[in-house]
Each structure stands twice: as structure tokens, then as C-alpha cells.
JSON list of C-alpha atoms and ligand atoms in Angstrom, two decimals:
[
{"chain": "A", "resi": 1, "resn": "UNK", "atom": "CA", "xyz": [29.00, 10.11, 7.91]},
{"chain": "A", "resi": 2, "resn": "UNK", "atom": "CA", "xyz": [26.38, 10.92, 5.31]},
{"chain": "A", "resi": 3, "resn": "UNK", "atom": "CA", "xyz": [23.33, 13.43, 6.92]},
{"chain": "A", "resi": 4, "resn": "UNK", "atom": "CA", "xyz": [20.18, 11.84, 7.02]},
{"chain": "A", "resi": 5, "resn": "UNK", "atom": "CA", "xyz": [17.27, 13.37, 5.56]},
{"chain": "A", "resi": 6, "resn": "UNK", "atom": "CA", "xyz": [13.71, 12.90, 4.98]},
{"chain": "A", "resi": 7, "resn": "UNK", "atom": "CA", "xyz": [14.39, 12.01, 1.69]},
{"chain": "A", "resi": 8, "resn": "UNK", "atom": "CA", "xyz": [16.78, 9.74, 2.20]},
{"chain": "A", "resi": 9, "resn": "UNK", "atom": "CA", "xyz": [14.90, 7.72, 4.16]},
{"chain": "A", "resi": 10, "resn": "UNK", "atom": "CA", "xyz": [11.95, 8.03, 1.93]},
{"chain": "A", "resi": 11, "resn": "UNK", "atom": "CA", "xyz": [14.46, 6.68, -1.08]},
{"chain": "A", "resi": 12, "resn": "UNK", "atom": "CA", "xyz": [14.89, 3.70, 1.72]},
{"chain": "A", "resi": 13, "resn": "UNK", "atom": "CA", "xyz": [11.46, 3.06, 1.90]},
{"chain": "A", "resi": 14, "resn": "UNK", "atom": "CA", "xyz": [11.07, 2.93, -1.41]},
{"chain": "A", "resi": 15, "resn": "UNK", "atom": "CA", "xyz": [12.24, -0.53, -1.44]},
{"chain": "A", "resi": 16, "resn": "UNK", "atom": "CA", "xyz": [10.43, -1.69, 0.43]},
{"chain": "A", "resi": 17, "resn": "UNK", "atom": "CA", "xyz": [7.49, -4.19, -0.82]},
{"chain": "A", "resi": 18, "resn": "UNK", "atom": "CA", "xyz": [4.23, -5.42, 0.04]},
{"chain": "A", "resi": 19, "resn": "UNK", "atom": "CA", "xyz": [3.90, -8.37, 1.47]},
{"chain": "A", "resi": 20, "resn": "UNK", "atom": "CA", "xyz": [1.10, -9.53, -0.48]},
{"chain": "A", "resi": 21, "resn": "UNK", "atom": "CA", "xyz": [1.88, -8.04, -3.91]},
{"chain": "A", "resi": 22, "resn": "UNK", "atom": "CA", "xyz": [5.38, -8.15, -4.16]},
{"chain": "A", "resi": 23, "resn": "UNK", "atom": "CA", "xyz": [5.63, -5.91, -6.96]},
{"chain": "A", "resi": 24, "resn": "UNK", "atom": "CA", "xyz": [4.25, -3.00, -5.28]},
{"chain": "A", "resi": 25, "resn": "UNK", "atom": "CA", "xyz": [6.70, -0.85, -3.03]},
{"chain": "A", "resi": 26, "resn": "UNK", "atom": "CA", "xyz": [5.06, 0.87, 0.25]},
{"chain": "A", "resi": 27, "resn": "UNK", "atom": "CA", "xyz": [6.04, 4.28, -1.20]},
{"chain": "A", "resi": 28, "resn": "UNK", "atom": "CA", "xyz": [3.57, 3.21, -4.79]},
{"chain": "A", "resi": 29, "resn": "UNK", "atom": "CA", "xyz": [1.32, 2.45, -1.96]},
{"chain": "A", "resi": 30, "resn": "UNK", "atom": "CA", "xyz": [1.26, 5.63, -0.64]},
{"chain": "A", "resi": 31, "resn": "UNK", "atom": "CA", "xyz": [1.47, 4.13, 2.94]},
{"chain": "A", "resi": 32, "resn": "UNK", "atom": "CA", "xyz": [4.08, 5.81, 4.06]},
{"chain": "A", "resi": 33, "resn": "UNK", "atom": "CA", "xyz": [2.60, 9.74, 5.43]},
{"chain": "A", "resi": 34, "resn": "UNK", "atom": "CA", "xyz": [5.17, 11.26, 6.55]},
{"chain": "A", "resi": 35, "resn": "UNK", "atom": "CA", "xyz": [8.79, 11.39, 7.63]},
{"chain": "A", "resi": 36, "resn": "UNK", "atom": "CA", "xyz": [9.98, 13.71, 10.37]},
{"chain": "A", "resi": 37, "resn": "UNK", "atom": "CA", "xyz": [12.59, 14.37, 12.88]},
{"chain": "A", "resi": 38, "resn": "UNK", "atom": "CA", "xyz": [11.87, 14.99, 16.59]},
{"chain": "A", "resi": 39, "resn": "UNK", "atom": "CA", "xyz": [14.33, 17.16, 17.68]},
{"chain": "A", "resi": 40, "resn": "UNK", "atom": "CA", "xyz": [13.99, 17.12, 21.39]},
{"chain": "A", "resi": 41, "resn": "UNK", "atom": "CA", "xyz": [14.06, 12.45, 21.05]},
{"chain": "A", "resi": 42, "resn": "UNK", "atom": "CA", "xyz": [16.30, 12.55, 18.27]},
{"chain": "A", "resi": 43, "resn": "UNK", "atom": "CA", "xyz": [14.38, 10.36, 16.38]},
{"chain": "A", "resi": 44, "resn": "UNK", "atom": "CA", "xyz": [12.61, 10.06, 13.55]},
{"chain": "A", "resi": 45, "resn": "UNK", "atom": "CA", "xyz": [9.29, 9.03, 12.99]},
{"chain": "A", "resi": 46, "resn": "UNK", "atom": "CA", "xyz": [7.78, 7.71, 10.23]},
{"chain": "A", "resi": 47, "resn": "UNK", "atom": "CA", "xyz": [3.94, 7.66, 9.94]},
{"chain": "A", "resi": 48, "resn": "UNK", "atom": "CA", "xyz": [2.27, 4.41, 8.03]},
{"chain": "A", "resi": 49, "resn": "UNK", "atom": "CA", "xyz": [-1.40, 4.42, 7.33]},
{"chain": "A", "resi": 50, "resn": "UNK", "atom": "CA", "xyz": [-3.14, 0.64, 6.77]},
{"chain": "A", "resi": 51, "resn": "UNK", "atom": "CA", "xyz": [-4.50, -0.15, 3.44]},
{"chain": "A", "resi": 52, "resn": "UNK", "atom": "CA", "xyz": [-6.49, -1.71, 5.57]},
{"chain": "A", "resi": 53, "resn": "UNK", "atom": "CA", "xyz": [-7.50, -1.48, 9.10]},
{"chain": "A", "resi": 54, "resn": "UNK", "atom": "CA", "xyz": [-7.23, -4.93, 10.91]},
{"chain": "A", "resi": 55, "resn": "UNK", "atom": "CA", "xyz": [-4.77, -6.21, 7.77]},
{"chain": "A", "resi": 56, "resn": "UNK", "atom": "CA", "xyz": [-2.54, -8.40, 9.11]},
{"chain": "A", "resi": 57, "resn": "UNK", "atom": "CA", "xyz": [0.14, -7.53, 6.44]},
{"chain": "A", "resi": 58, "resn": "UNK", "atom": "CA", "xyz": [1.11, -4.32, 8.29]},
{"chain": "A", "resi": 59, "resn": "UNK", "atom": "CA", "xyz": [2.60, -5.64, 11.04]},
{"chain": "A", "resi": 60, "resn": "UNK", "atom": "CA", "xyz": [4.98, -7.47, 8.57]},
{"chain": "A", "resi": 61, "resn": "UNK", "atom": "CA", "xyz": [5.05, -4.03, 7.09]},
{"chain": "A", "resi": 62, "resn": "UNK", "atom": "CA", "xyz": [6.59, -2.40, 10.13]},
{"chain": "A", "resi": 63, "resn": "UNK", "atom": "CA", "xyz": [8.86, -5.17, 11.01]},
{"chain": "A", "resi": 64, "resn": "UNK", "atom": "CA", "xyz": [10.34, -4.56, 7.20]},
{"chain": "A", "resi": 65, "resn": "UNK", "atom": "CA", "xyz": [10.48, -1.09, 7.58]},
{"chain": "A", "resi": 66, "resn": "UNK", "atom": "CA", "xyz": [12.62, -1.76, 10.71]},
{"chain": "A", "resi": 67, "resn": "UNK", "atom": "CA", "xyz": [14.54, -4.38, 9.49]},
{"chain": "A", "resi": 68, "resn": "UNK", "atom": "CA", "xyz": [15.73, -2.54, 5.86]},
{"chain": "A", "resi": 69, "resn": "UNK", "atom": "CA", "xyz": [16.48, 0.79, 7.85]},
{"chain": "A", "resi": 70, "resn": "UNK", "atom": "CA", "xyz": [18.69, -1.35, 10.22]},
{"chain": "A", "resi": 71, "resn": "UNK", "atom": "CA", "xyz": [20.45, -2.76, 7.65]},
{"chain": "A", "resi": 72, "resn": "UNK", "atom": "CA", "xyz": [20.75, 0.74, 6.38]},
{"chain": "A", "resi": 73, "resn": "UNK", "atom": "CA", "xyz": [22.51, 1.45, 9.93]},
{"chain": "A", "resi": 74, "resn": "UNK", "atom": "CA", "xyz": [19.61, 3.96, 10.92]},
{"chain": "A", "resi": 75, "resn": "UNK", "atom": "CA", "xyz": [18.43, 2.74, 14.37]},
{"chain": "A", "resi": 76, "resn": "UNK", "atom": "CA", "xyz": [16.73, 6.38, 15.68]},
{"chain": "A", "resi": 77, "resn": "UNK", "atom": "CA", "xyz": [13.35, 5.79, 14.53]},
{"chain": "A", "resi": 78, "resn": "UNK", "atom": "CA", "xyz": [9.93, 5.27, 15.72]},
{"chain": "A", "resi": 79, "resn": "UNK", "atom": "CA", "xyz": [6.96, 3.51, 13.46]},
{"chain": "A", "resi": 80, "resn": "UNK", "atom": "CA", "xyz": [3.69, 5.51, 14.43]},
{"chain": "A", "resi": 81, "resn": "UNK", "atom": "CA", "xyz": [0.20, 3.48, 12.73]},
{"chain": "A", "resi": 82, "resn": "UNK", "atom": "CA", "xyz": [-1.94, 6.63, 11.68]},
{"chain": "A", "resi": 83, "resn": "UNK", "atom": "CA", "xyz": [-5.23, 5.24, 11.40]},
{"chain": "A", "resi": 84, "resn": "UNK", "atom": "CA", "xyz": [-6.79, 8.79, 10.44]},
{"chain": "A", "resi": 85, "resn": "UNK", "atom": "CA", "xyz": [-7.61, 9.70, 8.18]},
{"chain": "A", "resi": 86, "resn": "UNK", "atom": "CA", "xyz": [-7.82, 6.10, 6.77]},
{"chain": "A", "resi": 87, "resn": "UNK", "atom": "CA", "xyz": [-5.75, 5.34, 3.68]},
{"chain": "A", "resi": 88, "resn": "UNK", "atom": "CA", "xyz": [-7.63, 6.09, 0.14]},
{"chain": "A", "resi": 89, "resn": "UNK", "atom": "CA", "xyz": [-6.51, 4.89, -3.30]},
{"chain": "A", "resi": 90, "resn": "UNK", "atom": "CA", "xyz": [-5.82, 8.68, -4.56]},
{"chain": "A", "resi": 91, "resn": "UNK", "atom": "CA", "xyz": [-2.45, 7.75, -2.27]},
{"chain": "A", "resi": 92, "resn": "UNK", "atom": "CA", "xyz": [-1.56, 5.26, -5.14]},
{"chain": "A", "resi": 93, "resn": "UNK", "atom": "CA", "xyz": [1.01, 6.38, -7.31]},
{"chain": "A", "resi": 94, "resn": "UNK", "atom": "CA", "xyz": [-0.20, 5.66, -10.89]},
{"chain": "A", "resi": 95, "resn": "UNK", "atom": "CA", "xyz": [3.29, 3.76, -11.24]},
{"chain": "A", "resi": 96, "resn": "UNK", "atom": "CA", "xyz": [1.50, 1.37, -8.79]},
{"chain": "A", "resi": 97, "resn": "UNK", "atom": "CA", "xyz": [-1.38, 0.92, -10.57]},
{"chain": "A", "resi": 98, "resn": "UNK", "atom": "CA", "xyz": [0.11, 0.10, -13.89]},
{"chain": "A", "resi": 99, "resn": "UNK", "atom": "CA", "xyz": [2.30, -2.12, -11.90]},
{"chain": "A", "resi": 100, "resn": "UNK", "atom": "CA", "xyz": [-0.78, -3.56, -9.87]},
{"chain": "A", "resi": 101, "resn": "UNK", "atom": "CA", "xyz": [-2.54, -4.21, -13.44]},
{"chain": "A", "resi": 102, "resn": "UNK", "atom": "CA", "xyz": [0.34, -6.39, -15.19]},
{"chain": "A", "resi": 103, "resn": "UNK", "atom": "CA", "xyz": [0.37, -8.63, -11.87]},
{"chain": "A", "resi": 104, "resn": "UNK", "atom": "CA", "xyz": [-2.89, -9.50, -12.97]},
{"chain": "A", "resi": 105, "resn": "UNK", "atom": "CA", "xyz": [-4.83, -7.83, -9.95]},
{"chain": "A", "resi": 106, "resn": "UNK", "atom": "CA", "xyz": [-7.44, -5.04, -10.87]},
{"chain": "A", "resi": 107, "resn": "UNK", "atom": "CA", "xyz": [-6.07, -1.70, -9.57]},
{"chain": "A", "resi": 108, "resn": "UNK", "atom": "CA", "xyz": [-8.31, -0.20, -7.17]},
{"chain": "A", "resi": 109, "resn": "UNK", "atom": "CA", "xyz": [-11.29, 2.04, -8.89]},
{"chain": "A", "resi": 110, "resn": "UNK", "atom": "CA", "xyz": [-11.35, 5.90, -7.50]},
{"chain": "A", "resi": 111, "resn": "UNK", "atom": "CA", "xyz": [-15.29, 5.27, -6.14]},
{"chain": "A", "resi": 112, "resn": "UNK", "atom": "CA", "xyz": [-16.99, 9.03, -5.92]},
{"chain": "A", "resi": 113, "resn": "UNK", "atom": "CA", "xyz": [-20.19, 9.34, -4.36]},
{"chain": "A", "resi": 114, "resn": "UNK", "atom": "CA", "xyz": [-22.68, 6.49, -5.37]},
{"chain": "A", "resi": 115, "resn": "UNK", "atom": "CA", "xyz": [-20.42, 4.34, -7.57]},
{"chain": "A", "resi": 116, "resn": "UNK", "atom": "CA", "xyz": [-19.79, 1.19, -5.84]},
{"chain": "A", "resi": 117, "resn": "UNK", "atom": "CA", "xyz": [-16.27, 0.43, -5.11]},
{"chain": "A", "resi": 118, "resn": "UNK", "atom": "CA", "xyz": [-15.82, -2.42, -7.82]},
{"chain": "A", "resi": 119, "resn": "UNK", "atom": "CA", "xyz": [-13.20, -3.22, -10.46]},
{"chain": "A", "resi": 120, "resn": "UNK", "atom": "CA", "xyz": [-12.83, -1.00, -13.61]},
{"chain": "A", "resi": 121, "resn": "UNK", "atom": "CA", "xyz": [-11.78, -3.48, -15.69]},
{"chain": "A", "resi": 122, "resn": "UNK", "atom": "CA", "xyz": [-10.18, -6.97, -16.54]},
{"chain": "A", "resi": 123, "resn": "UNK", "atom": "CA", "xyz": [-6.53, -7.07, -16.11]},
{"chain": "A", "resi": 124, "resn": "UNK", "atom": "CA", "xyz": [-6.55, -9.80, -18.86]},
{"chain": "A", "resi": 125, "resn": "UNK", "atom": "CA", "xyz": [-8.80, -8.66, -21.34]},
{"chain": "A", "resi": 126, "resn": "UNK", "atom": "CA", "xyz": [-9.78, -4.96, -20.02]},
{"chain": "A", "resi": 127, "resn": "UNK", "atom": "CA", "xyz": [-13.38, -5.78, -20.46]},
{"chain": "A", "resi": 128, "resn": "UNK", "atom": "CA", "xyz": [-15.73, -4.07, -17.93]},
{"chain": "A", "resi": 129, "resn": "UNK", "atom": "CA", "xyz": [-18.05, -6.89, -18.20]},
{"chain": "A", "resi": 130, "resn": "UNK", "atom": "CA", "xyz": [-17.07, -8.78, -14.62]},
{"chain": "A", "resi": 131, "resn": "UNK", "atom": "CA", "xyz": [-18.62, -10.52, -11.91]},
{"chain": "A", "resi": 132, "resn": "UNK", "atom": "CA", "xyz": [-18.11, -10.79, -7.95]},
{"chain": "A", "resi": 133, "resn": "UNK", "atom": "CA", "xyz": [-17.35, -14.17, -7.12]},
{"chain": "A", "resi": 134, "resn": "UNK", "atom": "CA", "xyz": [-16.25, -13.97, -3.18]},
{"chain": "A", "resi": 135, "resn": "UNK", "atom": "CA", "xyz": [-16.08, -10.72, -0.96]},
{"chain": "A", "resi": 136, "resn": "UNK", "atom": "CA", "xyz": [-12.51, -12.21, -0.12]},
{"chain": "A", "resi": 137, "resn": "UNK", "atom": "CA", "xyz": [-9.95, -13.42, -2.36]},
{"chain": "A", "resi": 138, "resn": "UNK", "atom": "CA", "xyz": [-6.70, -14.25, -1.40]},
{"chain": "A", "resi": 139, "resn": "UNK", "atom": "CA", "xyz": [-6.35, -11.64, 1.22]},
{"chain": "A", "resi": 140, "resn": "UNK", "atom": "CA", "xyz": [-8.97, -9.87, 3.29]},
{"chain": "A", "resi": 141, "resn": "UNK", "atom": "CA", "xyz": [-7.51, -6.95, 1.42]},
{"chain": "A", "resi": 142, "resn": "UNK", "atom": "CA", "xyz": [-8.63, -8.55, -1.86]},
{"chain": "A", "resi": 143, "resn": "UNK", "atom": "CA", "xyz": [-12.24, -9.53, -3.36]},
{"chain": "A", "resi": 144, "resn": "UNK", "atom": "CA", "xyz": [-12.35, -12.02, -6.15]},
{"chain": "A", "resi": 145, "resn": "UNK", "atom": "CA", "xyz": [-13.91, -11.38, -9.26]},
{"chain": "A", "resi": 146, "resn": "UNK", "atom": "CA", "xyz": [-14.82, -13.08, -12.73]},
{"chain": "A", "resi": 147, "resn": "UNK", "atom": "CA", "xyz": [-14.30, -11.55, -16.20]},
{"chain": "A", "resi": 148, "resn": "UNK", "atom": "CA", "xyz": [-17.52, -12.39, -17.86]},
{"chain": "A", "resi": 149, "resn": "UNK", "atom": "CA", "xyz": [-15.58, -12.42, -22.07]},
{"chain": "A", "resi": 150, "resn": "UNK", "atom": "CA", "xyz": [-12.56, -13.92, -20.74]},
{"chain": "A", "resi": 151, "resn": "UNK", "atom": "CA", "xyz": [-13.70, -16.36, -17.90]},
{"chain": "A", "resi": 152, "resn": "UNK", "atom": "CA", "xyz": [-10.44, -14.96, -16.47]},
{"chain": "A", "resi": 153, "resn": "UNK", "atom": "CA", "xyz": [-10.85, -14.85, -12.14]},
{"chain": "A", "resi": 154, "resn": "UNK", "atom": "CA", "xyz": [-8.82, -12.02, -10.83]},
{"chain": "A", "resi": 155, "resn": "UNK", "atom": "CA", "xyz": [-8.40, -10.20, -7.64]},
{"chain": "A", "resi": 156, "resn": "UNK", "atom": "CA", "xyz": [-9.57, -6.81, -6.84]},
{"chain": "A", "resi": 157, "resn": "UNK", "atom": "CA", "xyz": [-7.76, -4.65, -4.44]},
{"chain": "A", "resi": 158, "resn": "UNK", "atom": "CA", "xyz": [-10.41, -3.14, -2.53]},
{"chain": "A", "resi": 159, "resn": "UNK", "atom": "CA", "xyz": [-11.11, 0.45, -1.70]},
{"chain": "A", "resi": 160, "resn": "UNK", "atom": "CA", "xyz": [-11.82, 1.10, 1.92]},
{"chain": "B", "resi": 201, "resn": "ZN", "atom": "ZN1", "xyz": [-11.16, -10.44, -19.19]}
]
């Protein structure tokens, strides 16, 4: 029987996908915190932190997560929500982003200090010139936005 390791699992993970961009993989997400093995339960746990806290796709996050590493045979595990500290963009793999970007949806902007968390640029057109059109897009986890050269609407995956 093949040892199971951290990485392993994390290489598991890996294909696993958002629920509400299916392109993106919770690992590009950066959801995923961290892997480890409690000895004394012999378990592992695997921390998750929300994109979003209240967003109702983690809960079908967690029920993938148990479902692909059952199907994997790995039963021993534990899913532990850590809402703290609370998920940030940085966790984004820049893989994700580019991938975030061809599906059309505006990949999150890194907001320091003072710059309001808004859209970069049009995933069309890459024009900065845009609009807010509706705090909520498709998803809580998503604002709506207009690309004023373009007319273009596109989502924004909001920082939080
Ligand atoms: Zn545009």
C-alpha cells in the first residue's frame, strides 16, 4: 500500500474545482492551508479557509473534498473551516488568475491601503475604463461590472 503524505493528498486536492468557476482548482485558490497528520487520532486534517465567509459554495467544497479523497480510498481525515485569518487573494496562484481571466471573470485586484478593491481590468478588452453595475453578480462572491470601450459586462471576483 502506497504511504500517504502531505503531498499526496495535496496532488488530490488539486483536482478538485470550484463550484462556481469550474476552471479554477481549490489548490489555484489557495483554499486549502494546510495538510497534517495527527498522530495520537490517526487522522489527517486538512484546513480550508472561505473565499468567503457565509459562501454557500464551501460546504459543496467540503463535501468534494470528501467525496474525491474517498474515491481515492483515504477515509482518515477531518475537514477543519479556518476562518482566521480570513482568506486574501495573495493565496491565488497566478496560474489561477490567468486561468480566472480567460473565463472571462476579472481576477481579483491585490487592494493595498486606500485603493478600493475593484477590477484591474477588462477580461475582454483589458481596458481599465469599467463601471459597477450590481454589488452582486452571479454569486455573492462576485460583483458585476461594465467595460465602458467594450460594453462587455463581466464579473469581478471580489476581495474580502
Ligand atoms: Zn472591455
Amino acid at each position: 500500500m502506497e504511504i500517504l503524505t502531505e503531498n499526496k493528498i495535496l496532488s488530490i486536492l488539486a483536482s478538485v474545482t470550484d463550484p462556481e468557476i469550474p476552471v479554477l482548482t481549490i489548490t489555484d485558490l489557495g483554499i486549502v492551508r494546510d495538510i497534517k497528520f495527527d498522530e495520537i487520532e490517526e487522522c489527517w486534517e486538512i484546513s480550508i479557509t472561505p473565499t468567503y465567509s457565509g459562501c454557500p459554495a464551501m460546504d459543496m467544497i467540503s463535501t468534494q473534498i470528501r467525496m474525491t479523497l474517498f474515491s481515492n480510498g483515504i477515509s482518515n481525515f477531518r475537514i477543519k473551516q479556518q476562518l482566521s485569518p480570513a482568506w486574501t487573494t495573495d493565496w491565488m496562484s497566478d496560474s489561477g488568475k490567468e486561468k480566472l481571466k480567460k473565463y472571462g471573470i476579472a481576477p481579483p485586484n491585490n487592494p493595498d491601503f486606500g485603493i478600493p478593491d475593484s477590477p484591474a481590468a477588462c477580461p475582454n478588452c483589458g481596458s481599465s475604463n469599467t463601471s459597477l453595475l450590481s454589488e452582486f453578480g452571479s454569486t455573492a462572491c462576485k460583483s458585476l461590472y461594465k467595460c465602458e470601450d467594450c460594453l462587455e459586462p463581466f464579473d469581478y471576483f471580489k476581495c474580502h
